[in-house]
Amino acid sequence: MLTQTELKQNVADAAVQFLLPFLGPDVILGVGTGSTVDLFIDALAPHKDRFRGATSSSERSSERMRALGIEVLDLNQVPTMPWYIDGADEVDHALSMIKGGGGALTREKIVASVAQRFICIVDESKRVETLGRFPLPVEVIPMAREAVARRLAALGGTPVLRGDFVTDNGCQILDVSGLSITAPAETEALINNIPGVVSCGLFALAGADLVLMSTQAGVRRFERNP
Ligand code: 5RP
């Protein structure tokens, strides 16, 4: 029986193997955040001379890549990227996701939006029928925190401030439990429209294009448009 860390390692390795044929001197990769992505960065580093560099969704990933000799580019220097690679906290059958367990959701959404395709790397514990068992992270501007919390409660959720946590953007996170998200794209748009919300951790309006999912029987592949 593989442990969760071994499952994460397997999918990190599989993502690198998947990407190798697409690398080249001009290729810039978008890299997300989290423990699965940490393993991906480590597996990618030996191939650092086969691509130009990467742009990242967090200080944490940027530091890790720099330490391993991968050039980190400012997103403002990058007009487009072929791939964005990131983990998720939940993924459903339509390849919609909840992300933001590590608190990097806004930058993840921004970097992903510049990439042509999103590869989500997860272990099978992240697969759900309906999104919402994992509390939905919502990044808020601090002065709007209570106003946003009341609006989220009116939607049926229970928002809890993530204590002692400030995002890379200087904002706070409300983790919202109790939402059964049966229409992820609509819920994402609704929450994004609350004044004071920077972004929410639903990735449904633009979900994953490819999910690599590590299982006890190997890494499975799910594609949006195979
Ligand atoms: C960070 C994220 C991560 O991708 C998500 O939390 C999964 O993390 P891990 O790979 O550690 O399970 O969205 O904001």
Tab-separated table of C-alpha atoms and ligand atoms in Angstrom:
chain	number	residue	atom	x	y	z
A	1	MET	CA	0.000	0.000	0.000
A	2	LEU	CA	1.557	3.294	-1.133
A	3	THR	CA	1.497	6.204	1.302
A	4	GLN	CA	0.028	9.553	0.276
A	5	THR	CA	3.551	10.972	-0.067
A	6	GLU	CA	4.518	8.093	-2.379
A	7	LEU	CA	1.362	8.707	-4.430
A	8	LYS	CA	2.281	12.397	-4.688
A	9	GLN	CA	5.828	11.475	-5.723
A	10	ASN	CA	4.494	9.168	-8.458
A	11	VAL	CA	2.243	11.828	-9.953
A	12	ALA	CA	5.014	14.439	-9.742
A	13	ASP	CA	7.317	12.085	-11.674
A	14	ALA	CA	4.557	11.295	-14.183
A	15	ALA	CA	3.986	15.006	-14.821
A	16	VAL	CA	7.691	15.517	-15.560
A	17	GLN	CA	7.717	12.517	-17.928
A	18	PHE	CA	4.619	13.906	-19.648
A	19	LEU	CA	6.243	17.326	-20.112
A	20	LEU	CA	9.704	16.244	-21.323
A	21	PRO	CA	8.772	15.954	-25.029
A	22	PHE	CA	7.299	19.476	-24.935
A	23	LEU	CA	10.368	21.188	-23.448
A	24	GLY	CA	12.662	23.410	-25.496
A	25	PRO	CA	14.952	26.435	-25.136
A	26	ASP	CA	12.083	28.956	-25.323
A	27	VAL	CA	9.595	27.103	-23.151
A	28	ILE	CA	8.449	28.749	-19.928
A	29	LEU	CA	6.386	26.672	-17.497
A	30	GLY	CA	3.825	27.912	-15.000
A	31	VAL	CA	4.340	26.274	-11.629
A	32	GLY	CA	1.838	26.191	-8.763
A	33	THR	CA	2.159	25.652	-5.036
A	34	GLY	CA	1.871	22.861	-2.490
A	35	SER	CA	3.485	19.647	-1.329
A	36	THR	CA	2.779	17.829	-4.624
A	37	VAL	CA	4.239	20.735	-6.572
A	38	ASP	CA	7.313	20.728	-4.305
A	39	LEU	CA	7.942	17.131	-5.433
A	40	PHE	CA	7.272	18.134	-9.038
A	41	ILE	CA	9.836	20.956	-8.810
A	42	ASP	CA	12.408	18.534	-7.391
A	43	ALA	CA	11.747	16.060	-10.223
A	44	LEU	CA	11.868	18.817	-12.852
A	45	ALA	CA	15.138	20.360	-11.653
A	46	PRO	CA	17.486	17.775	-13.268
A	47	HIS	CA	15.988	18.838	-16.629
A	48	LYS	CA	16.462	22.576	-16.061
A	49	ASP	CA	18.749	22.982	-19.068
A	50	ARG	CA	16.006	21.726	-21.384
A	51	PHE	CA	13.684	24.735	-20.920
A	52	ARG	CA	13.990	28.489	-20.454
A	53	GLY	CA	12.537	28.819	-16.974
A	54	ALA	CA	9.341	29.093	-14.987
A	55	THR	CA	6.942	31.546	-13.492
A	56	SER	CA	5.401	30.707	-10.189
A	57	SER	CA	2.286	31.234	-8.090
A	58	SER	CA	4.067	31.756	-4.762
A	59	GLU	CA	7.209	32.921	-3.053
A	60	ARG	CA	7.515	29.376	-1.683
A	61	SER	CA	7.726	27.765	-5.145
A	62	SER	CA	9.919	30.561	-6.522
A	63	GLU	CA	12.440	30.078	-3.728
A	64	ARG	CA	12.449	26.313	-4.205
A	65	MET	CA	13.030	26.628	-7.945
A	66	ARG	CA	15.792	29.234	-7.578
A	67	ALA	CA	17.542	27.024	-5.014
A	68	LEU	CA	17.535	24.213	-7.574
A	69	GLY	CA	18.837	26.410	-10.394
A	70	ILE	CA	15.580	26.914	-12.310
A	71	GLU	CA	15.297	30.484	-13.592
A	72	VAL	CA	12.184	32.204	-12.229
A	73	LEU	CA	10.635	34.849	-14.455
A	74	ASP	CA	8.286	37.650	-13.456
A	75	LEU	CA	4.843	36.990	-14.927
A	76	ASN	CA	4.903	40.450	-16.507
A	77	GLN	CA	7.736	39.211	-18.754
A	78	VAL	CA	5.709	36.222	-19.936
A	79	PRO	CA	3.039	36.729	-22.623
A	80	THR	CA	2.028	33.082	-22.726
A	81	MET	CA	3.060	29.626	-21.529
A	82	PRO	CA	2.144	26.215	-22.897
A	83	TRP	CA	1.531	24.580	-19.494
A	84	TYR	CA	0.603	25.408	-15.928
A	85	ILE	CA	1.170	22.590	-13.427
A	86	ASP	CA	-0.449	22.621	-10.004
A	87	GLY	CA	-2.088	20.468	-7.343
A	88	ALA	CA	-5.631	20.750	-5.988
A	89	ASP	CA	-7.574	20.124	-2.811
A	90	GLU	CA	-10.545	18.614	-4.657
A	91	VAL	CA	-11.299	17.712	-8.253
A	92	ASP	CA	-14.632	16.565	-9.677
A	93	HIS	CA	-15.618	14.560	-12.771
A	94	ALA	CA	-15.831	17.758	-14.893
A	95	LEU	CA	-12.234	18.653	-13.881
A	96	SER	CA	-13.432	21.587	-11.797
A	97	MET	CA	-11.332	22.086	-8.673
A	98	ILE	CA	-11.115	23.588	-5.241
A	99	LYS	CA	-7.676	25.044	-4.633
A	100	GLY	CA	-6.090	27.325	-2.076
A	101	GLY	CA	-5.312	24.965	0.792
A	102	GLY	CA	-1.843	26.515	0.711
A	103	GLY	CA	-3.274	30.006	0.427
A	104	ALA	CA	-1.878	30.810	-3.032
A	105	LEU	CA	-5.221	30.673	-4.880
A	106	THR	CA	-5.201	34.164	-6.396
A	107	ARG	CA	-1.725	33.926	-7.876
A	108	GLU	CA	-2.527	30.389	-8.993
A	109	LYS	CA	-5.556	31.661	-10.871
A	110	ILE	CA	-3.543	34.490	-12.429
A	111	VAL	CA	-0.622	32.339	-13.572
A	112	ALA	CA	-2.992	29.620	-14.828
A	113	SER	CA	-4.882	32.226	-16.863
A	114	VAL	CA	-1.720	33.047	-18.828
A	115	ALA	CA	-1.052	29.393	-19.670
A	116	GLN	CA	-2.635	27.549	-22.554
A	117	ARG	CA	-3.299	24.326	-20.618
A	118	PHE	CA	-3.645	23.458	-16.927
A	119	ILE	CA	-2.252	20.123	-15.741
A	120	CYS	CA	-3.603	19.209	-12.322
A	121	ILE	CA	-1.498	16.723	-10.341
A	122	VAL	CA	-3.271	14.989	-7.471
A	123	ASP	CA	-3.500	11.756	-5.561
A	124	GLU	CA	-6.794	9.889	-5.540
A	125	SER	CA	-7.842	11.272	-2.130
A	126	LYS	CA	-8.654	14.539	-3.925
A	127	ARG	CA	-11.337	13.066	-6.171
A	128	VAL	CA	-14.937	13.962	-5.188
A	129	GLU	CA	-18.433	13.633	-6.617
A	130	THR	CA	-19.444	17.129	-5.479
A	131	LEU	CA	-17.043	19.930	-4.584
A	132	GLY	CA	-17.315	21.450	-1.122
A	133	ARG	CA	-16.254	18.883	1.447
A	134	PHE	CA	-12.928	20.719	1.584
A	135	PRO	CA	-13.626	24.208	3.000
A	136	LEU	CA	-13.571	26.687	0.120
A	137	PRO	CA	-10.758	29.243	0.519
A	138	VAL	CA	-11.784	32.825	-0.289
A	139	GLU	CA	-9.101	35.538	-0.304
A	140	VAL	CA	-10.412	38.848	1.025
A	141	ILE	CA	-9.173	42.401	1.445
A	142	PRO	CA	-8.804	42.722	5.236
A	143	MET	CA	-11.153	45.730	5.687
A	144	ALA	CA	-13.919	43.817	3.871
A	145	ARG	CA	-13.495	40.575	5.839
A	146	GLU	CA	-16.639	40.745	7.977
A	147	ALA	CA	-18.810	42.108	5.170
A	148	VAL	CA	-17.701	39.262	2.900
A	149	ALA	CA	-18.186	36.722	5.709
A	150	ARG	CA	-21.824	37.816	6.104
A	151	ARG	CA	-22.455	37.401	2.375
A	152	LEU	CA	-20.855	33.929	2.401
A	153	ALA	CA	-23.002	32.939	5.394
A	154	ALA	CA	-26.073	34.102	3.459
A	155	LEU	CA	-25.062	31.616	0.729
A	156	GLY	CA	-25.225	28.827	3.317
A	157	GLY	CA	-21.543	28.590	4.180
A	158	THR	CA	-19.698	28.883	7.475
A	159	PRO	CA	-16.673	31.137	6.964
A	160	VAL	CA	-13.744	30.861	9.350
A	161	LEU	CA	-10.783	33.232	9.242
A	162	ARG	CA	-7.520	31.370	8.578
A	163	GLY	CA	-5.600	32.416	11.682
A	164	ASP	CA	-2.070	33.806	11.603
A	165	PHE	CA	-2.028	33.730	7.823
A	166	VAL	CA	-1.401	36.540	5.354
A	167	THR	CA	-1.305	35.810	1.650
A	168	ASP	CA	1.549	36.809	-0.647
A	169	ASN	CA	-0.783	39.682	-1.639
A	170	GLY	CA	-1.121	40.975	1.939
A	171	CYS	CA	-4.702	39.725	2.244
A	172	GLN	CA	-6.588	37.249	4.461
A	173	ILE	CA	-8.361	33.966	3.796
A	174	LEU	CA	-11.818	32.850	4.857
A	175	ASP	CA	-12.213	29.053	4.722
A	176	VAL	CA	-15.871	28.368	4.000
A	177	SER	CA	-17.288	25.015	5.065
A	178	GLY	CA	-20.806	23.695	4.552
A	179	LEU	CA	-21.167	24.594	0.888
A	180	SER	CA	-22.415	21.837	-1.413
A	181	ILE	CA	-21.241	23.166	-4.736
A	182	THR	CA	-23.496	21.597	-7.352
A	183	ALA	CA	-23.001	24.411	-9.907
A	184	PRO	CA	-19.295	25.265	-9.517
A	185	ALA	CA	-18.989	27.857	-12.319
A	186	GLU	CA	-22.058	29.782	-11.116
A	187	THR	CA	-20.870	29.685	-7.506
A	188	GLU	CA	-17.405	30.854	-8.552
A	189	ALA	CA	-18.860	33.848	-10.420
A	190	LEU	CA	-21.213	34.661	-7.535
A	191	ILE	CA	-18.450	34.687	-4.922
A	192	ASN	CA	-15.996	36.538	-7.164
A	193	ASN	CA	-18.618	39.303	-7.460
A	194	ILE	CA	-18.847	39.995	-3.725
A	195	PRO	CA	-17.119	43.348	-3.096
A	196	GLY	CA	-13.923	42.750	-1.146
A	197	VAL	CA	-13.287	39.264	-2.537
A	198	VAL	CA	-9.916	39.066	-4.276
A	199	SER	CA	-10.674	35.606	-5.653
A	200	CYS	CA	-12.165	32.331	-4.540
A	201	GLY	CA	-10.611	28.880	-4.673
A	202	LEU	CA	-13.092	27.478	-7.167
A	203	PHE	CA	-11.465	26.752	-10.506
A	204	ALA	CA	-14.501	25.919	-12.603
A	205	LEU	CA	-14.948	28.793	-15.070
A	206	ALA	CA	-11.503	27.635	-16.190
A	207	GLY	CA	-10.834	24.170	-14.785
A	208	ALA	CA	-8.065	21.694	-15.515
A	209	ASP	CA	-7.414	20.541	-19.068
A	210	LEU	CA	-5.628	17.414	-17.921
A	211	VAL	CA	-5.730	15.701	-14.535
A	212	LEU	CA	-2.995	13.238	-13.628
A	213	MET	CA	-4.300	11.274	-10.662
A	214	SER	CA	-2.080	8.963	-8.666
A	215	THR	CA	-3.783	5.764	-7.514
A	216	GLN	CA	-2.589	2.543	-5.904
A	217	ALA	CA	-2.772	1.008	-9.394
A	218	GLY	CA	-0.768	3.755	-11.133
A	219	VAL	CA	-1.256	7.255	-12.486
A	220	ARG	CA	-4.571	7.754	-14.289
A	221	ARG	CA	-5.184	10.426	-16.864
A	222	PHE	CA	-8.399	12.455	-17.318
A	223	GLU	CA	-8.663	14.969	-20.142
A	224	ARG	CA	-11.208	17.705	-20.708
A	225	ASN	CA	-11.017	17.453	-24.520
A	226	PRO	CA	-9.193	14.206	-25.249
B	1	5RP	C1	-2.247	25.734	-2.786
B	1	5RP	C2	-3.042	24.740	-3.513
B	1	5RP	C3	-2.509	23.342	-3.580
B	1	5RP	O1	-2.396	22.968	-4.891
B	1	5RP	C4	-3.453	22.427	-2.858
B	1	5RP	O2	-3.627	22.903	-1.535
B	1	5RP	C5	-2.929	20.986	-2.829
B	1	5RP	O3	-1.793	20.927	-2.028
B	1	5RP	P1	-0.985	19.585	-1.782
B	1	5RP	O4	-0.297	19.252	-3.065
B	1	5RP	O5	-0.019	19.980	-0.682
B	1	5RP	O6	-1.944	18.514	-1.340
B	1	5RP	O7	-4.070	25.004	-4.068
B	1	5RP	O8	-2.896	26.970	-2.701
